[in-house]
Amino acid sequence: MDIIDSKYIGLVSSRLQKFKRVKANLYNFRCPLCGDSQKHKNKARGYFYQVKTNTNYKCHNCGASLSFNNFLKQIDSTLHKQYVMEKFKEGHAGGRNFVVEEPKFDFKRPVFRKKLDLPRASDVAIAKEYLEKRKLDPTKFFFAQRFQEWVNTQKQTFDNIVKDECRIIIPLYDTNSELIGLQGRSLGPNSVKYITVMLNEEAPKIYGLDQIETKKPIYIVEGPFDSTLVENSVAMCGSDIDIRTFGWSNYIWVFDNEPRNREIVNRISKTIDRGDQVVIWPPNIEQKDVNDMILRGHNVMNVLESNTYSGLKAKIKFNYWKKI
């Protein structure tokens, strides 16, 4: 770690909670970007560390990964200007963005197709009619006439495609709008309504990551169709993920309105115990999910906003709801 970086780490340390030197060229403190854990004030998951001659910053809570230069820029603009000037005098790239070498991993980065080579559901009569009857926007989805055959062109998944069928394709994108997976939704009676295929097995099975604004409340709903009907929302697609790893400051869980479903009841109970916000449906809502509520004429956003709870109030509302 060069002399200038060490100097400015010392200068900024007074602004960093729980700051300590772990060992040579490694410092630990509470992340000032995400605030670290709000429940556990002793949690400290931010680190300055060295890679060759560069000093980097990494938070193991929100996932922030920055050069020390960019970290200072976000924390203290005055100190950053002084730092840049000193670096400039030392001959570092005009004092601007200094090189940060990313950690090397053993796996190869997958290459994904940015566009699906399929027609939009809005251009296929059977798919358009199905979606519009449910008041869903058919331009948001695609259509595969032979689902299994097409999936195998993206990733070898099905060995036997004799009983192939058509399906609506629900694309899953990451925050950079890269295609990471997809869901196939059956149009007719089928024991398997949804089939999820991940092109990147390491990616989270979440729909809508490319659309949300993280500074606004984020609603987490049960399915992609429901997600398109709720403002600033994502949908879980068949897996339990620790949402806290995304670093979102304000998120609200929206489970289906099924008080007799033991799995849903258990999930809501665990969500409340974690201290998360959750929607508890009021007694006048009889429909199972958001889509059905929309079809019945409910203003779903108003219902969500006025029935969001956490803590003790959530437990009280939950106990009443599950007895309905």
Short mmCIF file of C-alpha atoms in Angstrom, two decimals:
data_model
loop_
_atom_site.label_atom_id
_atom_site.label_comp_id
_atom_site.label_asym_id
_atom_site.label_seq_id
_atom_site.Cartn_x
_atom_site.Cartn_y
_atom_site.Cartn_z
CA MET A 1 0.00 0.00 0.00
CA ASP A 2 1.67 3.24 -1.08
CA ILE A 3 2.38 6.18 1.21
CA ILE A 4 -0.42 8.38 -0.19
CA ASP A 5 -3.09 5.70 0.24
CA SER A 6 -1.92 4.99 3.79
CA LYS A 7 -2.02 8.69 4.59
CA TYR A 8 -5.59 9.14 3.36
CA ILE A 9 -6.81 5.97 5.04
CA GLY A 10 -5.59 7.56 8.26
CA LEU A 11 -7.37 10.83 7.45
CA VAL A 12 -10.70 9.18 6.60
CA SER A 13 -10.58 6.64 9.46
CA SER A 14 -12.07 9.12 11.95
CA ARG A 15 -15.29 9.09 9.89
CA LEU A 16 -15.54 5.30 9.80
CA GLN A 17 -17.30 3.46 12.62
CA LYS A 18 -15.57 0.48 14.24
CA PHE A 19 -12.42 1.22 12.22
CA LYS A 20 -9.48 -1.06 12.97
CA ARG A 21 -6.31 -2.38 11.35
CA VAL A 22 -6.63 -6.15 10.92
CA LYS A 23 -3.12 -6.67 9.62
CA ALA A 24 -0.70 -5.07 7.18
CA ASN A 25 -2.65 -3.53 4.27
CA LEU A 26 -6.04 -4.73 5.58
CA TYR A 27 -8.51 -2.50 7.45
CA ASN A 28 -12.01 -3.25 8.68
CA PHE A 29 -14.97 -0.96 9.57
CA ARG A 30 -18.74 -0.50 9.25
CA CYS A 31 -19.72 0.22 5.65
CA PRO A 32 -20.67 3.92 5.30
CA LEU A 33 -22.38 3.26 1.94
CA CYS A 34 -25.12 0.89 3.16
CA GLY A 35 -24.88 1.56 6.89
CA ASP A 36 -24.06 -2.11 7.53
CA SER A 37 -26.40 -3.96 9.93
CA GLN A 38 -29.04 -1.75 11.52
CA LYS A 39 -29.82 -4.39 14.17
CA HIS A 40 -26.28 -5.31 15.14
CA LYS A 41 -24.21 -2.18 15.70
CA ASN A 42 -21.01 -4.21 16.11
CA LYS A 43 -21.23 -5.70 12.62
CA ALA A 44 -18.41 -4.37 10.45
CA ARG A 45 -18.23 -5.73 6.91
CA GLY A 46 -16.34 -3.04 5.01
CA TYR A 47 -12.67 -3.55 4.12
CA PHE A 48 -9.74 -1.69 2.59
CA TYR A 49 -7.34 -4.21 1.07
CA GLN A 50 -4.41 -4.21 -1.32
CA VAL A 51 -4.09 -5.82 -4.75
CA LYS A 52 -0.54 -5.30 -6.00
CA THR A 53 -0.03 -1.50 -5.76
CA ASN A 54 -3.72 -0.61 -5.65
CA THR A 55 -5.96 -0.04 -2.64
CA ASN A 56 -9.55 -1.26 -3.03
CA TYR A 57 -12.73 -1.21 -0.97
CA LYS A 58 -15.19 -4.10 -0.55
CA CYS A 59 -18.37 -4.43 1.55
CA HIS A 60 -19.56 -7.96 2.29
CA ASN A 61 -23.03 -6.68 3.19
CA CYS A 62 -24.13 -4.55 0.22
CA GLY A 63 -21.57 -5.91 -2.25
CA ALA A 64 -19.98 -2.53 -3.02
CA SER A 65 -16.62 -2.91 -4.75
CA LEU A 66 -14.66 0.29 -5.44
CA SER A 67 -11.19 1.66 -5.86
CA PHE A 68 -10.03 3.70 -2.88
CA ASN A 69 -10.19 6.72 -5.19
CA ASN A 70 -13.91 6.21 -5.89
CA PHE A 71 -14.60 5.38 -2.24
CA LEU A 72 -13.16 8.73 -1.16
CA LYS A 73 -15.15 10.47 -3.89
CA GLN A 74 -18.40 9.18 -2.36
CA ILE A 75 -17.46 9.78 1.28
CA ASP A 76 -15.64 13.13 1.28
CA SER A 77 -15.39 15.23 -1.87
CA THR A 78 -12.91 17.71 -0.31
CA LEU A 79 -10.56 14.97 0.86
CA HIS A 80 -10.95 13.27 -2.52
CA LYS A 81 -9.78 16.39 -4.37
CA GLN A 82 -6.70 16.58 -2.17
CA TYR A 83 -6.02 12.89 -2.75
CA VAL A 84 -6.37 13.27 -6.53
CA MET A 85 -3.97 16.21 -6.54
CA GLU A 86 -1.33 14.27 -4.60
CA LYS A 87 -1.73 11.30 -6.92
CA PHE A 88 -1.43 13.64 -9.90
CA LYS A 89 1.83 15.01 -8.58
CA GLU A 90 3.10 11.44 -8.33
CA GLY A 91 2.23 10.89 -12.00
CA HIS A 92 -0.88 8.71 -11.68
CA ALA A 93 -3.04 8.96 -14.85
CA GLY A 94 -3.76 12.67 -14.63
CA GLY A 95 -5.13 12.21 -11.14
CA ARG A 96 -8.35 10.63 -12.34
CA ASN A 97 -9.56 7.05 -12.10
CA PHE A 98 -6.70 4.85 -10.94
CA VAL A 99 -6.44 1.25 -12.08
CA VAL A 100 -8.02 -1.34 -9.79
CA GLU A 101 -7.29 -4.95 -10.53
CA GLU A 102 -10.37 -7.11 -9.99
CA PRO A 103 -9.93 -10.31 -7.95
CA LYS A 104 -9.30 -13.35 -10.13
CA PHE A 105 -11.79 -16.23 -9.98
CA ASP A 106 -11.43 -19.77 -11.29
CA PHE A 107 -14.70 -19.87 -13.23
CA LYS A 108 -15.22 -18.43 -16.70
CA ARG A 109 -17.73 -15.64 -17.06
CA PRO A 110 -20.78 -16.94 -18.99
CA VAL A 111 -21.66 -15.25 -22.26
CA PHE A 112 -25.39 -14.54 -22.55
CA ARG A 113 -27.60 -13.59 -25.46
CA LYS A 114 -28.93 -10.09 -24.88
CA LYS A 115 -32.00 -10.67 -27.05
CA LEU A 116 -34.36 -13.60 -27.30
CA ASP A 117 -34.73 -14.96 -30.82
CA LEU A 118 -38.47 -15.38 -30.35
CA PRO A 119 -41.62 -13.46 -31.31
CA ARG A 120 -43.21 -11.21 -28.72
CA ALA A 121 -46.31 -12.66 -27.09
CA SER A 122 -48.14 -9.61 -28.44
CA ASP A 123 -47.48 -10.86 -31.99
CA VAL A 124 -48.93 -14.35 -31.40
CA ALA A 125 -52.73 -14.52 -31.20
CA ILE A 126 -53.04 -17.36 -28.69
CA ALA A 127 -50.51 -15.82 -26.28
CA LYS A 128 -51.84 -12.28 -26.68
CA GLU A 129 -55.42 -13.38 -25.97
CA TYR A 130 -54.38 -15.36 -22.88
CA LEU A 131 -52.40 -12.46 -21.38
CA GLU A 132 -54.87 -9.72 -22.21
CA LYS A 133 -57.70 -11.69 -20.59
CA ARG A 134 -55.66 -11.51 -17.40
CA LYS A 135 -54.98 -7.77 -17.96
CA LEU A 136 -51.28 -8.48 -18.49
CA ASP A 137 -49.12 -6.63 -21.02
CA PRO A 138 -48.21 -9.12 -23.80
CA THR A 139 -45.30 -6.92 -24.98
CA LYS A 140 -43.37 -7.85 -21.82
CA PHE A 141 -43.22 -11.56 -22.73
CA PHE A 142 -42.24 -13.86 -25.60
CA PHE A 143 -43.65 -17.04 -27.15
CA ALA A 144 -42.08 -20.38 -28.06
CA GLN A 145 -44.09 -22.74 -30.27
CA ARG A 146 -41.92 -25.69 -29.20
CA PHE A 147 -40.65 -24.76 -25.77
CA GLN A 148 -38.28 -27.65 -25.02
CA GLU A 149 -36.76 -27.65 -28.48
CA TRP A 150 -36.08 -23.91 -28.27
CA VAL A 151 -34.66 -24.10 -24.72
CA ASN A 152 -32.16 -26.70 -25.90
CA THR A 153 -30.80 -24.15 -28.40
CA GLN A 154 -30.01 -21.87 -25.44
CA LYS A 155 -28.87 -24.56 -23.00
CA GLN A 156 -29.09 -28.33 -23.27
CA THR A 157 -31.85 -29.10 -20.76
CA PHE A 158 -34.31 -31.68 -22.12
CA ASP A 159 -33.29 -35.13 -23.34
CA ASN A 160 -36.75 -36.13 -24.52
CA ILE A 161 -38.77 -33.54 -26.41
CA VAL A 162 -41.42 -35.85 -27.90
CA LYS A 163 -44.17 -34.27 -25.79
CA ASP A 164 -43.13 -30.71 -26.51
CA GLU A 165 -45.63 -27.85 -26.26
CA CYS A 166 -45.98 -24.11 -26.70
CA ARG A 167 -45.32 -21.79 -23.75
CA ILE A 168 -45.15 -18.12 -22.93
CA ILE A 169 -41.55 -17.14 -22.19
CA ILE A 170 -40.85 -14.93 -19.18
CA PRO A 171 -37.28 -13.59 -19.42
CA LEU A 172 -35.11 -13.11 -16.32
CA TYR A 173 -32.52 -10.35 -16.55
CA ASP A 174 -29.89 -9.16 -14.09
CA THR A 175 -29.33 -5.54 -13.07
CA ASN A 176 -27.26 -5.01 -16.25
CA SER A 177 -30.14 -6.27 -18.44
CA GLU A 178 -28.22 -9.45 -19.32
CA LEU A 179 -30.40 -12.51 -19.88
CA ILE A 180 -29.67 -14.93 -17.02
CA GLY A 181 -32.63 -17.29 -17.25
CA LEU A 182 -36.25 -17.77 -18.25
CA GLN A 183 -39.56 -19.28 -17.24
CA GLY A 184 -41.95 -21.09 -19.54
CA ARG A 185 -45.65 -20.69 -18.66
CA SER A 186 -48.09 -23.26 -20.03
CA LEU A 187 -51.17 -21.98 -21.85
CA GLY A 188 -53.42 -24.95 -21.20
CA PRO A 189 -54.05 -27.51 -18.44
CA ASN A 190 -50.70 -28.82 -17.27
CA SER A 191 -49.41 -30.36 -14.06
CA VAL A 192 -46.30 -28.17 -14.43
CA LYS A 193 -47.48 -24.60 -15.04
CA TYR A 194 -44.01 -23.04 -14.81
CA ILE A 195 -40.64 -24.40 -15.90
CA THR A 196 -37.60 -22.36 -14.87
CA VAL A 197 -34.31 -22.64 -16.77
CA MET A 198 -31.26 -20.70 -15.59
CA LEU A 199 -28.62 -19.90 -18.20
CA ASN A 200 -26.37 -18.72 -15.40
CA GLU A 201 -26.63 -21.16 -12.50
CA GLU A 202 -24.96 -18.68 -10.14
CA ALA A 203 -27.55 -15.95 -10.78
CA PRO A 204 -30.53 -15.36 -8.45
CA LYS A 205 -33.88 -16.69 -9.67
CA ILE A 206 -35.59 -13.29 -9.55
CA TYR A 207 -37.74 -11.57 -12.14
CA GLY A 208 -37.56 -7.79 -12.55
CA LEU A 209 -34.04 -6.95 -11.33
CA ASP A 210 -33.49 -4.85 -14.45
CA GLN A 211 -36.56 -2.68 -13.80
CA ILE A 212 -36.48 -1.66 -10.13
CA GLU A 213 -35.38 1.61 -8.54
CA THR A 214 -33.51 0.74 -5.35
CA LYS A 215 -34.15 4.13 -3.72
CA LYS A 216 -37.91 3.44 -3.69
CA PRO A 217 -39.79 0.74 -1.75
CA ILE A 218 -39.36 -2.62 -3.51
CA TYR A 219 -42.22 -5.09 -3.39
CA ILE A 220 -41.29 -8.79 -3.51
CA VAL A 221 -44.22 -10.78 -4.93
CA GLU A 222 -44.88 -14.46 -5.63
CA GLY A 223 -44.80 -14.56 -9.45
CA PRO A 224 -43.60 -12.61 -12.52
CA PHE A 225 -47.14 -11.94 -13.81
CA ASP A 226 -48.08 -10.34 -10.48
CA SER A 227 -44.83 -8.36 -10.54
CA THR A 228 -45.83 -6.59 -13.76
CA LEU A 229 -48.96 -5.33 -11.97
CA VAL A 230 -47.18 -3.92 -8.91
CA GLU A 231 -45.04 -0.78 -9.06
CA ASN A 232 -41.31 -1.25 -8.47
CA SER A 233 -41.48 -4.96 -7.75
CA VAL A 234 -39.59 -8.20 -8.29
CA ALA A 235 -40.76 -11.81 -8.17
CA MET A 236 -39.14 -14.88 -6.68
CA CYS A 237 -38.98 -17.67 -9.25
CA GLY A 238 -38.73 -20.89 -7.35
CA SER A 239 -35.96 -20.36 -4.81
CA ASP A 240 -35.46 -18.86 -1.37
CA ILE A 241 -32.85 -16.11 -1.53
CA ASP A 242 -31.48 -13.95 1.28
CA ILE A 243 -32.70 -10.60 -0.04
CA ARG A 244 -30.49 -8.83 2.50
CA THR A 245 -27.47 -9.62 0.33
CA PHE A 246 -28.76 -7.17 -2.30
CA GLY A 247 -28.29 -4.19 0.01
CA TRP A 248 -31.82 -2.85 -0.52
CA SER A 249 -32.82 -0.43 2.24
CA ASN A 250 -36.61 -0.71 1.88
CA TYR A 251 -38.33 -3.89 0.70
CA ILE A 252 -41.77 -5.35 1.40
CA TRP A 253 -42.86 -8.98 1.06
CA VAL A 254 -46.17 -9.70 -0.69
CA PHE A 255 -47.26 -13.31 -0.27
CA ASP A 256 -50.39 -14.85 -1.77
CA ASN A 257 -53.61 -14.46 0.20
CA GLU A 258 -53.86 -18.09 1.30
CA PRO A 259 -54.27 -18.38 5.09
CA ARG A 260 -54.93 -22.14 4.77
CA ASN A 261 -51.66 -22.77 2.94
CA ARG A 262 -49.21 -24.02 5.58
CA GLU A 263 -46.12 -23.21 3.49
CA ILE A 264 -47.19 -19.58 2.96
CA VAL A 265 -48.17 -19.20 6.62
CA ASN A 266 -44.73 -20.46 7.70
CA ARG A 267 -42.93 -18.14 5.28
CA ILE A 268 -44.85 -15.10 6.49
CA SER A 269 -44.12 -16.05 10.10
CA LYS A 270 -40.37 -16.29 9.40
CA THR A 271 -40.44 -12.99 7.50
CA ILE A 272 -42.02 -11.21 10.47
CA ASP A 273 -39.54 -12.82 12.88
CA ARG A 274 -36.66 -11.45 10.78
CA GLY A 275 -38.07 -7.96 11.25
CA ASP A 276 -38.91 -7.49 7.56
CA GLN A 277 -41.94 -5.60 6.29
CA VAL A 278 -44.81 -7.73 4.99
CA VAL A 279 -48.27 -7.15 3.52
CA ILE A 280 -51.08 -8.75 5.54
CA TRP A 281 -54.21 -8.85 3.40
CA PRO A 282 -57.35 -7.27 4.93
CA PRO A 283 -60.55 -9.32 5.42
CA ASN A 284 -62.34 -7.68 2.47
CA ILE A 285 -59.81 -9.17 0.01
CA GLU A 286 -60.92 -12.66 -0.95
CA GLN A 287 -58.79 -13.25 -4.06
CA LYS A 288 -55.67 -15.41 -3.83
CA ASP A 289 -53.16 -13.30 -5.74
CA VAL A 290 -52.52 -9.85 -7.17
CA ASN A 291 -53.67 -10.79 -10.67
CA ASP A 292 -57.04 -12.04 -9.40
CA MET A 293 -57.41 -8.87 -7.32
CA ILE A 294 -56.80 -6.71 -10.39
CA LEU A 295 -59.40 -8.71 -12.34
CA ARG A 296 -61.92 -8.06 -9.54
CA GLY A 297 -61.30 -4.33 -9.74
CA HIS A 298 -59.24 -3.77 -6.61
CA ASN A 299 -56.73 -0.90 -6.51
CA VAL A 300 -53.87 -3.16 -5.51
CA MET A 301 -51.29 -0.42 -4.89
CA ASN A 302 -53.61 1.28 -2.41
CA VAL A 303 -54.22 -2.04 -0.66
CA LEU A 304 -50.47 -2.77 -0.46
CA GLU A 305 -49.55 0.67 0.86
CA SER A 306 -52.24 0.64 3.56
CA ASN A 307 -51.62 -2.94 4.75
CA THR A 308 -47.85 -3.08 5.17
CA TYR A 309 -46.67 -4.01 8.66
CA SER A 310 -43.63 -5.08 10.65
CA GLY A 311 -42.80 -6.07 14.21
CA LEU A 312 -45.51 -6.52 16.80
CA LYS A 313 -48.24 -5.00 14.64
CA ALA A 314 -47.41 -7.46 11.86
CA LYS A 315 -47.73 -10.39 14.30
CA ILE A 316 -51.13 -9.18 15.50
CA LYS A 317 -52.45 -8.71 11.95
CA PHE A 318 -50.93 -12.03 10.87
CA ASN A 319 -52.53 -13.98 13.71
CA TYR A 320 -55.92 -12.56 12.80
CA TRP A 321 -55.42 -13.16 9.05
CA LYS A 322 -54.48 -16.85 9.38
CA LYS A 323 -57.68 -17.52 11.34
CA ILE A 324 -59.95 -16.12 8.60
#
